[in-house]
Short mmCIF file of C-alpha atoms in Angstrom, two decimals:
data_model
loop_
_atom_site.label_atom_id
_atom_site.label_comp_id
_atom_site.label_asym_id
_atom_site.label_seq_id
_atom_site.Cartn_x
_atom_site.Cartn_y
_atom_site.Cartn_z
CA MET A 9 -232.51 76.88 -43.42
CA ASP A 10 -231.01 75.60 -40.13
CA ALA A 11 -228.98 72.45 -40.29
CA GLU A 12 -230.15 69.42 -38.14
CA LEU A 13 -228.08 68.78 -35.07
CA HIS A 14 -225.59 66.01 -35.73
CA PRO A 15 -226.35 63.12 -33.26
CA ASP A 16 -222.75 63.21 -31.88
CA LEU A 17 -223.36 66.84 -30.60
CA GLN A 18 -226.02 65.80 -28.11
CA PRO A 19 -223.58 65.82 -25.12
CA LEU A 20 -222.46 69.51 -25.99
CA ALA A 21 -226.17 70.74 -27.20
CA PHE A 22 -226.46 72.66 -23.89
CA LEU A 23 -223.75 74.92 -24.99
CA LEU A 24 -225.57 76.05 -28.29
CA GLY A 25 -226.76 79.82 -28.46
CA THR A 26 -225.47 83.13 -28.03
CA TRP A 27 -224.69 84.23 -24.59
CA GLN A 28 -224.12 87.65 -23.19
CA GLY A 29 -223.17 89.10 -19.73
CA GLU A 30 -220.31 90.46 -17.71
CA GLY A 31 -217.04 89.08 -16.22
CA GLU A 32 -213.89 89.93 -14.15
CA GLY A 33 -210.36 89.37 -14.31
CA GLN A 34 -207.14 89.41 -12.52
CA TYR A 35 -203.70 88.20 -12.75
CA PRO A 36 -200.55 88.86 -10.94
CA THR A 37 -199.15 90.94 -13.87
CA THR A 38 -202.27 93.13 -14.42
CA GLN A 39 -204.77 95.22 -12.40
CA PRO A 40 -208.21 93.81 -11.81
CA PHE A 41 -210.64 94.55 -14.58
CA ARG A 42 -214.28 94.10 -15.68
CA PHE A 43 -215.55 93.27 -19.03
CA VAL A 44 -218.66 92.66 -21.24
CA GLU A 45 -218.83 89.51 -23.07
CA GLU A 46 -220.54 87.75 -25.92
CA THR A 47 -219.94 84.02 -26.66
CA ARG A 48 -221.51 81.95 -29.34
CA PHE A 49 -221.66 78.24 -29.90
CA TRP A 50 -223.28 77.10 -33.12
CA HIS A 51 -223.29 74.15 -35.67
CA LEU A 52 -223.36 73.64 -39.38
CA GLY A 53 -224.90 70.05 -39.11
CA ASP A 54 -221.43 68.24 -38.72
CA ALA A 55 -219.96 66.72 -35.64
CA TYR A 56 -218.46 69.79 -34.05
CA LEU A 57 -219.36 73.15 -32.52
CA LEU A 58 -218.06 76.43 -33.83
CA TYR A 59 -217.19 78.88 -31.05
CA ARG A 60 -216.54 82.71 -30.92
CA GLN A 61 -215.95 84.60 -27.77
CA SER A 62 -215.24 88.36 -27.65
CA THR A 63 -214.97 90.77 -24.66
CA THR A 64 -214.97 94.53 -24.32
CA ALA A 65 -214.06 96.90 -21.61
CA HIS A 66 -216.82 97.47 -19.11
CA ASP A 67 -216.22 101.19 -18.89
CA ASP A 68 -215.52 102.27 -22.50
CA ALA A 69 -216.43 99.18 -24.67
CA ALA A 70 -212.78 99.08 -25.89
CA PRO A 71 -212.07 95.63 -27.43
CA ILE A 72 -210.10 93.39 -25.02
CA HIS A 73 -210.00 89.83 -26.30
CA THR A 74 -211.38 87.56 -28.97
CA GLU A 75 -211.01 83.76 -29.50
CA MET A 76 -212.41 81.40 -32.14
CA GLY A 77 -212.42 77.67 -32.67
CA PHE A 78 -214.08 74.30 -32.67
CA TRP A 79 -215.46 71.93 -29.88
CA ARG A 80 -215.66 68.30 -30.88
CA PRO A 81 -217.32 65.60 -28.61
CA GLN A 82 -215.53 62.34 -28.30
CA SER A 83 -216.37 59.00 -26.90
CA GLY A 84 -216.76 58.39 -23.21
CA GLY A 85 -217.79 61.88 -22.19
CA ARG A 86 -214.68 63.53 -23.62
CA VAL A 87 -214.33 66.66 -25.66
CA ASP A 88 -211.51 68.16 -27.72
CA VAL A 89 -211.17 71.93 -28.27
CA SER A 90 -209.14 73.88 -30.94
CA LEU A 91 -208.93 77.65 -30.48
CA ALA A 92 -207.01 80.49 -32.06
CA TYR A 93 -206.28 83.81 -30.38
CA PRO A 94 -205.36 87.00 -32.27
CA LEU A 95 -202.31 87.57 -29.78
CA GLY A 96 -200.44 84.90 -31.63
CA LEU A 97 -201.55 81.81 -29.78
CA SER A 98 -203.25 78.55 -30.78
CA GLU A 99 -204.53 76.06 -28.26
CA ILE A 100 -205.33 72.33 -28.41
CA ALA A 101 -207.17 71.25 -25.27
CA ASP A 102 -209.20 68.27 -24.19
CA GLY A 103 -211.37 67.29 -21.10
CA GLU A 104 -214.62 66.05 -19.84
CA VAL A 105 -218.33 66.72 -20.26
CA THR A 106 -220.24 65.80 -17.09
CA GLY A 107 -224.00 66.76 -17.46
CA THR A 108 -223.92 70.41 -18.38
CA THR A 109 -220.33 71.06 -17.15
CA VAL A 110 -217.38 70.95 -19.31
CA HIS A 111 -213.70 71.06 -18.01
CA VAL A 112 -210.72 71.24 -20.40
CA VAL A 113 -207.06 71.56 -20.10
CA SER A 114 -204.59 72.71 -22.75
CA ARG A 115 -202.41 69.97 -24.09
CA THR A 116 -200.52 72.04 -26.60
CA ILE A 117 -200.10 75.82 -27.03
CA ALA A 118 -198.39 77.25 -29.90
CA VAL A 119 -196.93 80.60 -29.49
CA ALA A 120 -195.98 83.01 -32.37
CA GLY A 121 -192.83 85.14 -32.18
CA GLY A 122 -193.49 87.96 -29.71
CA ALA A 123 -196.57 86.47 -28.16
CA SER A 124 -197.06 85.94 -24.48
CA GLU A 125 -195.47 82.81 -22.95
CA VAL A 126 -198.65 81.08 -21.94
CA THR A 127 -197.85 77.50 -21.10
CA ARG A 128 -201.08 76.09 -19.72
CA LEU A 129 -204.86 77.04 -19.79
CA GLU A 130 -207.69 75.46 -17.86
CA ARG A 131 -211.40 76.27 -18.34
CA THR A 132 -214.60 75.21 -16.72
CA ILE A 133 -217.94 76.07 -18.01
CA ARG A 134 -221.19 75.30 -16.25
CA VAL A 135 -224.65 75.74 -17.60
CA ASP A 136 -227.95 75.81 -15.67
CA GLY A 137 -230.89 76.31 -18.06
CA ASP A 138 -230.17 79.78 -19.81
CA THR A 139 -227.22 80.87 -17.39
CA MET A 140 -223.63 80.05 -18.07
CA GLU A 141 -220.77 80.43 -15.45
CA TYR A 142 -217.25 79.94 -16.49
CA GLU A 143 -213.66 80.23 -15.06
CA LEU A 144 -210.38 80.32 -16.86
CA SER A 145 -207.00 79.82 -15.20
CA MET A 146 -203.85 80.54 -16.97
CA GLN A 147 -200.01 79.68 -16.48
CA THR A 148 -197.10 81.53 -18.06
CA SER A 149 -193.47 80.92 -18.09
CA GLU A 150 -193.24 83.30 -15.00
CA VAL A 151 -196.55 82.75 -13.11
CA PRO A 152 -198.05 79.35 -11.93
CA ILE A 153 -201.56 78.29 -12.89
CA THR A 154 -203.76 81.11 -11.41
CA ARG A 155 -207.45 82.00 -11.80
CA HIS A 156 -207.59 84.57 -14.40
CA VAL A 157 -210.96 85.36 -15.72
CA TRP A 158 -214.54 84.34 -14.81
CA GLY A 159 -218.02 85.32 -15.94
CA HIS A 160 -221.72 85.03 -15.67
CA LEU A 161 -223.73 84.95 -19.06
CA LYS A 162 -227.40 84.59 -20.05
CA ARG A 163 -228.53 82.86 -23.27
CA THR A 164 -229.85 85.64 -25.40
CA GLY A 165 -230.56 83.85 -28.73
CA ASP A 166 -229.74 81.03 -31.14
#
């Protein structure tokens, strides 16, 4: 049985669903790459969305990246985001929801020993019906904020 959508989630309801598609990436420290992605936003009836994103290499389907977390709407069109990455990073971000666009910026990034020195992340997600486009920029201790990955996804299910 599906849980009823918590009323506080209305501003983020446009994100709900499973999204699949392709993306590209580049960064000064890596070669350009392409990937296949699946992103899912869902809820359990409480005032937050659960989130999971995973990518595989476009050419051989090798795993590239995964992140999981929570998106919580706040008053005044704000949102906060808590994410964990298997490479030893945890991120707390916040930002704005404007119509069907979300823009968030990291406020805190915790880095485990041996993990990459990521110091800032910014992401923008735009949804138009069943199409999602996003862009993620990243800053490290050695590279200023730079566009890193972007993708184009279609909603494929709940």
